[in-house]
CSV table of C-alpha atoms in Angstrom, one decimal:
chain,number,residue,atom,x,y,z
C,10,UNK,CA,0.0,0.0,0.0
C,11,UNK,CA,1.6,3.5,-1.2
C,12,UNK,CA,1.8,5.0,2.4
C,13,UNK,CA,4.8,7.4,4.4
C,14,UNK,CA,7.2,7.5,4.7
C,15,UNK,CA,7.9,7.7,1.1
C,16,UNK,CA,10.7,6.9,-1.2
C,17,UNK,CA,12.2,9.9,-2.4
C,18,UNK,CA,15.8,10.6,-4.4
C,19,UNK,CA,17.3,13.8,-5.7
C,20,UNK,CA,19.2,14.4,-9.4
C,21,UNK,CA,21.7,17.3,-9.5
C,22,UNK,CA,24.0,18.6,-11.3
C,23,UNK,CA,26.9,19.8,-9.9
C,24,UNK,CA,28.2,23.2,-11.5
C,25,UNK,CA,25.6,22.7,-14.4
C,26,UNK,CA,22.7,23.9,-12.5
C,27,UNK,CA,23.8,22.1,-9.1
C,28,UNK,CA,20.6,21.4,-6.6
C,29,UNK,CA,18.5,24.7,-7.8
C,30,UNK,CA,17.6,27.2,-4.8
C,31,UNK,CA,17.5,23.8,-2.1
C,32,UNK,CA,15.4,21.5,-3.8
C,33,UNK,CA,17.6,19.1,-2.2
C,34,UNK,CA,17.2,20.4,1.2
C,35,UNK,CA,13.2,21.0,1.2
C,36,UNK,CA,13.0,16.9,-0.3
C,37,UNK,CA,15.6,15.2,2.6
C,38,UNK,CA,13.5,17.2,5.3
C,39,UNK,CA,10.4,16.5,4.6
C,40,UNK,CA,8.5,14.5,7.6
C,41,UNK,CA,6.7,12.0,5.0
C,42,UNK,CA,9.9,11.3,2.5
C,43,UNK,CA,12.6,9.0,3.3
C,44,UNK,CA,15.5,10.3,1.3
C,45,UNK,CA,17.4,7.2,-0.1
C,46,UNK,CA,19.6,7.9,-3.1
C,47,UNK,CA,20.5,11.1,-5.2
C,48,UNK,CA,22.4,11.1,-8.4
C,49,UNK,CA,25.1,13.5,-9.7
C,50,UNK,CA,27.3,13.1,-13.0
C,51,UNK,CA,30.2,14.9,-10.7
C,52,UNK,CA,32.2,13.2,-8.2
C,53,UNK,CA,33.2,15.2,-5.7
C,54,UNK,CA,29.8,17.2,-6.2
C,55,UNK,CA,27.9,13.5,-5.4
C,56,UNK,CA,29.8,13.1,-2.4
C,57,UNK,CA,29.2,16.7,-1.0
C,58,UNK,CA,25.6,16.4,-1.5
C,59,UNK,CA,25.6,12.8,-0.1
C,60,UNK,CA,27.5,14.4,3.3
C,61,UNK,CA,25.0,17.6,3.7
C,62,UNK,CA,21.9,15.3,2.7
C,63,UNK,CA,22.6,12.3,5.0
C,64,UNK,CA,22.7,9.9,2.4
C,65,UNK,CA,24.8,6.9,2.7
C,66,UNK,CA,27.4,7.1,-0.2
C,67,UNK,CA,26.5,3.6,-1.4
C,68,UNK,CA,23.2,4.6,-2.7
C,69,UNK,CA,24.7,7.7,-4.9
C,70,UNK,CA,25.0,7.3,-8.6
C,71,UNK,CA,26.6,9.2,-11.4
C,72,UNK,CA,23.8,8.2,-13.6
C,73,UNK,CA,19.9,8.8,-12.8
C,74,UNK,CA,18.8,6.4,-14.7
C,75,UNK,CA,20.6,3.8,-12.9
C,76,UNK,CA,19.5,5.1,-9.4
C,77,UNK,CA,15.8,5.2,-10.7
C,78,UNK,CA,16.2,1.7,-11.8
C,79,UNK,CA,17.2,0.3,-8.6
C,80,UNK,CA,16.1,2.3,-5.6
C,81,UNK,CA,12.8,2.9,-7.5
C,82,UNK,CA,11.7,6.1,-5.9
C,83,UNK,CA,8.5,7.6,-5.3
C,84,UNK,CA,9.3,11.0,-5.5
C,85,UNK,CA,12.0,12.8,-7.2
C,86,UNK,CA,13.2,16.5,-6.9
C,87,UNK,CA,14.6,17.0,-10.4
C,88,UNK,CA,16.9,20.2,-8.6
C,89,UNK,CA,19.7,21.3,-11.7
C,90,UNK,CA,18.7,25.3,-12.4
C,91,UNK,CA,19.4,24.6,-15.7
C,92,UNK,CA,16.9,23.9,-18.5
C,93,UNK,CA,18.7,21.7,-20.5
C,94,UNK,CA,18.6,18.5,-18.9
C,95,UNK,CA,14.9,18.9,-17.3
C,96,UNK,CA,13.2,17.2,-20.5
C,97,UNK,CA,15.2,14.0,-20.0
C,98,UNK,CA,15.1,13.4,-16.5
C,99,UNK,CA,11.6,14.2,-16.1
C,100,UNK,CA,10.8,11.9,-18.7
C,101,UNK,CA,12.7,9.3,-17.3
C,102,UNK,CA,11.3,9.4,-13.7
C,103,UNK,CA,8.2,9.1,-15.5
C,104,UNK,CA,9.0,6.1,-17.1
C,105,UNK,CA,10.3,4.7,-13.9
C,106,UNK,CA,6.7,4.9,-12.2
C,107,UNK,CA,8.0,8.1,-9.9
C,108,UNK,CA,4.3,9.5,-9.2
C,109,UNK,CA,5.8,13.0,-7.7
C,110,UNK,CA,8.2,15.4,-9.4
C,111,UNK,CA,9.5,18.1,-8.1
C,112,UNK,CA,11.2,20.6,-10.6
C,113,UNK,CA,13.4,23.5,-10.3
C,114,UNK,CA,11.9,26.4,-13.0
C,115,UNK,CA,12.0,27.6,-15.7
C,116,UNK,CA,10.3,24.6,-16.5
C,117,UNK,CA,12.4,23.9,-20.4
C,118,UNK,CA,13.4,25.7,-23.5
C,119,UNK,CA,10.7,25.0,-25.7
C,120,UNK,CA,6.7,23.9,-25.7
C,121,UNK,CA,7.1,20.5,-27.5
C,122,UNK,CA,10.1,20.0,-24.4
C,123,UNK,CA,7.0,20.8,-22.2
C,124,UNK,CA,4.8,18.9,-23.7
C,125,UNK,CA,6.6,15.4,-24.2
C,126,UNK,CA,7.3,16.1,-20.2
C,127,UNK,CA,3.6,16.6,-19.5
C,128,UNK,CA,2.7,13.8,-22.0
C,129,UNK,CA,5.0,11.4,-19.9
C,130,UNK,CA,3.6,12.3,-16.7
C,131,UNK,CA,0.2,12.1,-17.9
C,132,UNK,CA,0.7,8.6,-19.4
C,133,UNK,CA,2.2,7.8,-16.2
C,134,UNK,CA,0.0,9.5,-13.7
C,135,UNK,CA,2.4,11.0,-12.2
C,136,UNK,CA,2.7,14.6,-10.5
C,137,UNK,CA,4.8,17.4,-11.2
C,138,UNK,CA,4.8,20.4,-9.4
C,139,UNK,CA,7.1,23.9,-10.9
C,140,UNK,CA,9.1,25.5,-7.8
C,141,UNK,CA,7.0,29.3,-8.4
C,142,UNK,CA,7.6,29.8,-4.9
C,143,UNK,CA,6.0,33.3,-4.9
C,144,UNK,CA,2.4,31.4,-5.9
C,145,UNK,CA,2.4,29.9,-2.7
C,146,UNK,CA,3.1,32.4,-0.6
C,147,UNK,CA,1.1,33.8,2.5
C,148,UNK,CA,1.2,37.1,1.4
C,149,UNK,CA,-0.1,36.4,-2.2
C,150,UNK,CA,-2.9,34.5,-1.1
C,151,UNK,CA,-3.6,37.6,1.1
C,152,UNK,CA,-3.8,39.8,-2.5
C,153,UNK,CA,-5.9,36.9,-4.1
C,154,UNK,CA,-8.1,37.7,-0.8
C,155,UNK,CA,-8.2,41.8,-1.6
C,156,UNK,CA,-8.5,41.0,-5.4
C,157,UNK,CA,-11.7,38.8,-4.4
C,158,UNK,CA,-12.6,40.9,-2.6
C,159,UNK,CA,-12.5,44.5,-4.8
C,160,UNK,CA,-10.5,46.0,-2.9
C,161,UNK,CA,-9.0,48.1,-5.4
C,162,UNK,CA,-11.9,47.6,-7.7
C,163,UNK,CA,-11.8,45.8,-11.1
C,164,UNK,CA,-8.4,45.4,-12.5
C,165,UNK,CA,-7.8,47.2,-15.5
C,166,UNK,CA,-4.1,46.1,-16.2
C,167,UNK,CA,-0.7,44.0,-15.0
C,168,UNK,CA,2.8,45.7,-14.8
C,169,UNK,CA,5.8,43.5,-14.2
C,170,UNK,CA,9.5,43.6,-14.8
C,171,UNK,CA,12.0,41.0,-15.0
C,172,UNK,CA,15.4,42.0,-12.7
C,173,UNK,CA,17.0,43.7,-15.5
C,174,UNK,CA,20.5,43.3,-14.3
C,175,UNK,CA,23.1,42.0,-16.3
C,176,UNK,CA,20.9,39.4,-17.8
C,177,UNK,CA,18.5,41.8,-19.1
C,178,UNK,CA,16.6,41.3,-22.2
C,179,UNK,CA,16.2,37.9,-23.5
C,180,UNK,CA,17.8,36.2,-20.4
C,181,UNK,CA,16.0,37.8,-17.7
C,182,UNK,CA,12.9,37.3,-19.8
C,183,UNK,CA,13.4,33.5,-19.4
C,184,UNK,CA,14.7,33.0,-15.9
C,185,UNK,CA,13.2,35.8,-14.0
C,186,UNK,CA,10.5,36.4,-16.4
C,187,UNK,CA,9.1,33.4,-15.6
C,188,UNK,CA,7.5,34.3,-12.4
C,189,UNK,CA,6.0,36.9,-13.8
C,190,UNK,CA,4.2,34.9,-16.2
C,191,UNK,CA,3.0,32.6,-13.6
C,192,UNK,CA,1.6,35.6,-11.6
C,193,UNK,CA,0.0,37.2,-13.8
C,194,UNK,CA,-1.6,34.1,-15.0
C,195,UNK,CA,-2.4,33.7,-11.2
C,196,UNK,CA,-4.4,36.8,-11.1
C,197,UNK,CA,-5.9,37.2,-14.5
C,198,UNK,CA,-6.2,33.0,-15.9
C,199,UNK,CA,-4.9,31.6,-19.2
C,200,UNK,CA,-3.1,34.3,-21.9
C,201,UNK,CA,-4.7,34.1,-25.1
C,202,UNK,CA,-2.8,36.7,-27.3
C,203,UNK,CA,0.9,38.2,-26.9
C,204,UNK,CA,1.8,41.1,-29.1
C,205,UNK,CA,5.3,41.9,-28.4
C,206,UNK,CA,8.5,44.5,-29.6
C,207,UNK,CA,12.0,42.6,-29.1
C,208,UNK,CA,14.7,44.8,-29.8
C,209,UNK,CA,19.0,44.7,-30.0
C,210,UNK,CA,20.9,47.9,-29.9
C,211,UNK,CA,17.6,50.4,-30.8
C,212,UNK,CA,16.6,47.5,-33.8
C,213,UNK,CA,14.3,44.7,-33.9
C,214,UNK,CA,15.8,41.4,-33.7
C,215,UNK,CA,17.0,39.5,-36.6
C,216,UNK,CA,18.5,36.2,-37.1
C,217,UNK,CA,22.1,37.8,-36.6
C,218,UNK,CA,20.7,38.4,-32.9
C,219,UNK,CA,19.9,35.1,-31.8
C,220,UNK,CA,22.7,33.4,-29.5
C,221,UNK,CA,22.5,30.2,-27.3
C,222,UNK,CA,21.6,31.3,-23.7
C,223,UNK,CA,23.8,30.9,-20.8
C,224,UNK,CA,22.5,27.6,-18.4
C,225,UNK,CA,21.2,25.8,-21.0
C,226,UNK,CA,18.6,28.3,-21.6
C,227,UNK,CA,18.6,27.6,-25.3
C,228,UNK,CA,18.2,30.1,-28.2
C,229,UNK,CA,17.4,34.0,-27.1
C,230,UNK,CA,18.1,37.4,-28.5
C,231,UNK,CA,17.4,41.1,-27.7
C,232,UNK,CA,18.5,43.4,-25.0
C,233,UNK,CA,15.1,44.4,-24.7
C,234,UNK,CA,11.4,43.3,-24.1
C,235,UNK,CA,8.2,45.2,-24.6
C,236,UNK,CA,5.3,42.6,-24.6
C,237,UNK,CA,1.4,43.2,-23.9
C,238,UNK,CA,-0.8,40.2,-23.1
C,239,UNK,CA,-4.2,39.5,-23.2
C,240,UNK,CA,-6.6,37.0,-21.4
C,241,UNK,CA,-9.6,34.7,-22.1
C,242,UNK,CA,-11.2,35.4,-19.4
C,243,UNK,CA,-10.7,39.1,-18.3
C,244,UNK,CA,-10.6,42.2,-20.4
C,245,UNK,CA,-7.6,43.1,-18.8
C,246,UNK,CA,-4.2,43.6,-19.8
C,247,UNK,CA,-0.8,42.3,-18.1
C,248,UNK,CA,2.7,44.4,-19.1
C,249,UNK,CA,6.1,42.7,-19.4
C,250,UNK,CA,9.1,44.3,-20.3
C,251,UNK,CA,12.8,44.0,-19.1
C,252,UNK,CA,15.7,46.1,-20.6
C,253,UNK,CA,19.7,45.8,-19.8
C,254,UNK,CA,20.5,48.9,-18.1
C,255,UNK,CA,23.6,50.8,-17.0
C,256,UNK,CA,22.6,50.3,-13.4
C,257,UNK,CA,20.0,47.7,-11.8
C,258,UNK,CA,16.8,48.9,-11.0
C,259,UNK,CA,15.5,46.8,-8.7
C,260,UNK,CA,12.0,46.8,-10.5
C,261,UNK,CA,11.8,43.0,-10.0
C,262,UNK,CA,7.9,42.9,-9.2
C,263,UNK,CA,4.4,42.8,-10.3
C,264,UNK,CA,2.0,45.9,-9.9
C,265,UNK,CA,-1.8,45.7,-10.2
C,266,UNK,CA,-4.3,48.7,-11.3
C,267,UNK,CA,-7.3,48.4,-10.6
C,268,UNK,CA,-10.0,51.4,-11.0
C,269,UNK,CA,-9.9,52.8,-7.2
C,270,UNK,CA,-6.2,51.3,-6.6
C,271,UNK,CA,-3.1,49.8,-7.0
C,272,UNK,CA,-1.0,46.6,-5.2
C,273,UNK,CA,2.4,46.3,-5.8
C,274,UNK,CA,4.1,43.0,-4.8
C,275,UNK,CA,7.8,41.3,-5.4
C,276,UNK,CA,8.5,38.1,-5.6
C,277,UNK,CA,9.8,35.1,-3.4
C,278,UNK,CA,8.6,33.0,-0.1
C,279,UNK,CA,7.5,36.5,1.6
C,280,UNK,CA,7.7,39.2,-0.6
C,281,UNK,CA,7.0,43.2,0.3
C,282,UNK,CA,3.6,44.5,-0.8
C,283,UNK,CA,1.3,47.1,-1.0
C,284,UNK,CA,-2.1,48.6,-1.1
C,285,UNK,CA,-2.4,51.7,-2.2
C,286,UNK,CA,-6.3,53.4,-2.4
C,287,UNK,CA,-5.8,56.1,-5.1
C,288,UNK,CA,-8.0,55.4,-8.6
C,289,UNK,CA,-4.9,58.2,-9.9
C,290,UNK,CA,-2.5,55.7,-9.1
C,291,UNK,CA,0.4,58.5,-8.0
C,292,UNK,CA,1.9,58.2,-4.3
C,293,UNK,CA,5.3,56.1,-4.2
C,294,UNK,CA,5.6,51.8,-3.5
C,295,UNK,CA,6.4,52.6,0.5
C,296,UNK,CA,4.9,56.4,0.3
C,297,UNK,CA,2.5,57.9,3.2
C,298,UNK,CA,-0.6,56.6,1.6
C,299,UNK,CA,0.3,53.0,0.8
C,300,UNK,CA,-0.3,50.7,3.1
C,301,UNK,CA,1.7,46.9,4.1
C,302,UNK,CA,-0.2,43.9,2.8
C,303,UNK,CA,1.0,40.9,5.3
C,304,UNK,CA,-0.1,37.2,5.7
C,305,UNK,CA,-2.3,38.6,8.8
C,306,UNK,CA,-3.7,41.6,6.5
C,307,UNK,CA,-3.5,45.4,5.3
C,308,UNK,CA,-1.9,47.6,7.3
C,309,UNK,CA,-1.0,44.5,10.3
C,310,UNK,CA,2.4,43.2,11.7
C,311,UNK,CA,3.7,40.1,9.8
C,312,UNK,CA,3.3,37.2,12.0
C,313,UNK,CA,5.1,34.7,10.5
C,314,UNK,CA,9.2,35.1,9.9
C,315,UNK,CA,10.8,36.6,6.7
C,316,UNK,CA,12.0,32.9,5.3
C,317,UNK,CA,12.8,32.2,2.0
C,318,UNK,CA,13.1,30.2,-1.2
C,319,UNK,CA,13.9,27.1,0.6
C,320,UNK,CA,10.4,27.9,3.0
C,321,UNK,CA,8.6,28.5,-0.6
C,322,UNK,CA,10.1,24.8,-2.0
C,323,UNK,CA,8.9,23.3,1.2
C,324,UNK,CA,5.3,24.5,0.9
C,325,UNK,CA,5.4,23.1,-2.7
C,326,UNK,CA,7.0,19.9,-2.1
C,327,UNK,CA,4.0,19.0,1.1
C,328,UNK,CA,1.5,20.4,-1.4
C,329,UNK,CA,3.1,18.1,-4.4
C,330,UNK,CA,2.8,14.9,-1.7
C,331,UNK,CA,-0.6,15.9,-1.2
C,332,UNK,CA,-1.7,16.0,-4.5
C,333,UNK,CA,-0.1,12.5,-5.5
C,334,UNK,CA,-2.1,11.1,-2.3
C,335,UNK,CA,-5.7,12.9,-3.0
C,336,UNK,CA,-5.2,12.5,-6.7
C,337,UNK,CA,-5.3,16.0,-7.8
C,338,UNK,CA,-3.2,19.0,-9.4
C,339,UNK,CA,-0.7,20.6,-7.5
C,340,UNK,CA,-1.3,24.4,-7.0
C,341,UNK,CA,1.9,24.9,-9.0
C,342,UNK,CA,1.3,21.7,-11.7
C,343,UNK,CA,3.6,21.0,-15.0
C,344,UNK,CA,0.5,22.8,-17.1
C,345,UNK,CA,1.6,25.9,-15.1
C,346,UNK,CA,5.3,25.7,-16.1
C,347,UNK,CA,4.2,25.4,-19.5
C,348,UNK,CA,2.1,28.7,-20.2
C,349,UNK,CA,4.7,30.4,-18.4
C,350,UNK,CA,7.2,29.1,-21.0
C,351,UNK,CA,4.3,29.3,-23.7
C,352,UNK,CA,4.4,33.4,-22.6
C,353,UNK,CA,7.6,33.8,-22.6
C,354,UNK,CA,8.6,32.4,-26.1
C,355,UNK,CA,4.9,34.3,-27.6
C,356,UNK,CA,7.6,37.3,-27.4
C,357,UNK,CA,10.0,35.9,-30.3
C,358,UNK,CA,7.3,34.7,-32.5
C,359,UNK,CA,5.1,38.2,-32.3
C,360,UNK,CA,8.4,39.7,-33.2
C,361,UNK,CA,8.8,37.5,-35.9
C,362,UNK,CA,5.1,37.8,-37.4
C,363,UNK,CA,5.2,41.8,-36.3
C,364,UNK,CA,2.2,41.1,-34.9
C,365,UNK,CA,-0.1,39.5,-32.3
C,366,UNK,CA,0.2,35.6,-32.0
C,367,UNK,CA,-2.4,33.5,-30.3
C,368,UNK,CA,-1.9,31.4,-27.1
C,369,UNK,CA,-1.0,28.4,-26.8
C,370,UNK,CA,1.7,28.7,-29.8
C,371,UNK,CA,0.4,26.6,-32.6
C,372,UNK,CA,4.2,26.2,-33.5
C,373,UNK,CA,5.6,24.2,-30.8
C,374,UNK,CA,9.2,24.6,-31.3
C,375,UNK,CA,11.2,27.2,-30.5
C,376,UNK,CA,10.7,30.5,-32.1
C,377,UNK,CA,14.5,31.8,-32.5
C,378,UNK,CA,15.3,27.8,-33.8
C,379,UNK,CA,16.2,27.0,-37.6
């Protein structure tokens, strides 16, 4: 009978995405897991994770496939940051009759990646849940609550920007970009339409622009993103844009308008945010008429401690065990990691058609590719 405590294993990569921001650590300390193996193509990286994990060096492997043959998990946090690698060991945890996955985001280069990782799972019935650790935060289910509750009235549109440090442009529109997606999304449902301006040096990308992303991002281009979204269910509109600048600018957030007011939130386990009850939109983040948004409510002391990503992959990993044992979606599912890629990636091809495209793609592949 599948009862706790569970199997579980973790597959890292040592310096080619390593463990992700503590997958590892939220999947050994987990109450119902019983962390039994991991697997890591690097030695010495193998045997460091084996020492901080507690696992006995016997059941380490340099090869995944080989540990998910023989210890025959039950749940697997698929950790590496980077993208390249996430298709094939998804896939294969799948195959091996894993029924939870836990994956470090973004979720994979491409939609047909997504989808042979979702087909898989599906086939399978296995889980997978994306660590978006901002969705499952205390804080934004406190601005679900106000948004339910019209507190700054109908929404009328979504602002977020990516970090826009050195990465910015095409890279921080895929890493970082990526929870912005998946908020908005949160707020506002499924995107139907991107229209988008992608730009290199003051002109629109060509093919002489593309380049293979650091961290096996895969193709991407541009110094700068200007992209507008629409969604099937709400007449609003969400804002994306990210730009390399000459100095950070620490705009790393999402900001909702709404007709009587505005909430501004970052991102993260227990990000900052606001309330702001102004329909002209004009005091300051942090100015005398905005007020803190906290888990216990507007304007109250935060009760709970600051945390962070490795409290957000903890949330998502009990949440991910629950789902596999009530037979449901996670809150943060593979179908979420998808769109978010889906958004992303509408970018390149509205650039490409120089105009809107609809969502989901029709092209599956990548749109900087061939």
């Amino acid at each position: 009978m599948f009862q706790p405590p569970y199997r579980a294993a973790v597959i890292g990569r040592t310096g080619r995405g390593d463990y992700g921001h503590d997958l590892d650590r939220a999947i050994a300390e987990d109450p119902r897991l019983s962390l039994v193996a991991l697997a890591d193509e690097d030695e010495a990286g193998r045997l460091a994770a084996a020492d901080r994990l507690g696992v006995d060096v016997g059941s380490t492997y340099a090869d995944f496939r080989e540990m998910l043959a023989k210890e025959k998990p039950e749940f697997v946090a698929v950790a590496p940051r980077w993208l390249d690698c996430h298709r094939e060991m998804v896939v294969a945890c799948a195959g091996a009759c894993v029924r939870g996955i836990f994956l470090e985001k973004p979720m994979a280069p491409s939609p047909a990646d997504c989808d042979a990782m979702l087909d898989s799972c599906h086939a399978a019935h296995a889980k997978l849940a994306i660590a978006f650790q901002t969705r499952v935060s205390p804080i934004f289910d406190r601005v679900k609550t106000l948004l339910s509750e019209d507190a700054i009235g109908p929404v009328l549109e979504l602002r977020g920007r990516g970090k826009e440090d050195r990465r910015g442009g095409g890279e921080d529109l895929m890493v970082l970009g990526s929870h912005i997606m998946d908020l908005s999304r949160a707020v506002l449902g499924d995107a139907s339409w991107c229209f988008a301006r992608v730009t290199e040096g003051g002109e629109p990308i060509g093919r002489g622009s593309v380049r293979d992303g650091a961290e096996g991002i895969g193709p991407l281009a541009g110094d700068r993103v200007d992209a507008m979204y629409g969604f099937e269910d709400s007449p609003a509109v969400a804002h994306f844009a990210t730009t390399r600048p000459s100095e950070p600018g620490g705009r790393f957030d999402l900001r909702i308008f709404g007709e009587r007011g505005v909430i501004v939130m970052g991102t993260g386990w227990m990000p900052e945010a606001y309330l702001l009850h102004d329909p002209r939109w004009l005091d300051a983040p942090g100015g005398e008429g905005w007020e803190r948004i906290t888990s216990a409510g507007v304007g109250q002391s935060e009760p709970l401690p600051a945390g962070g990503l490795l409290d957000g992959n903890r949330r998502i990993l009990a949440d991910l065990i629950s789902a596999v044992e009530e037979d449901r979606a996670p809150i943060v599912s593979g179908e979420d990691g998808r769109a978010s890629i889906e958004m992303i990636l509408a970018t390149y091809a509205s650039q490409r058609s120089g105009g809107p495209v609809a969502l989901p793609l029709e092209d599956r592949g990548h749109p900087l590719a061939g």
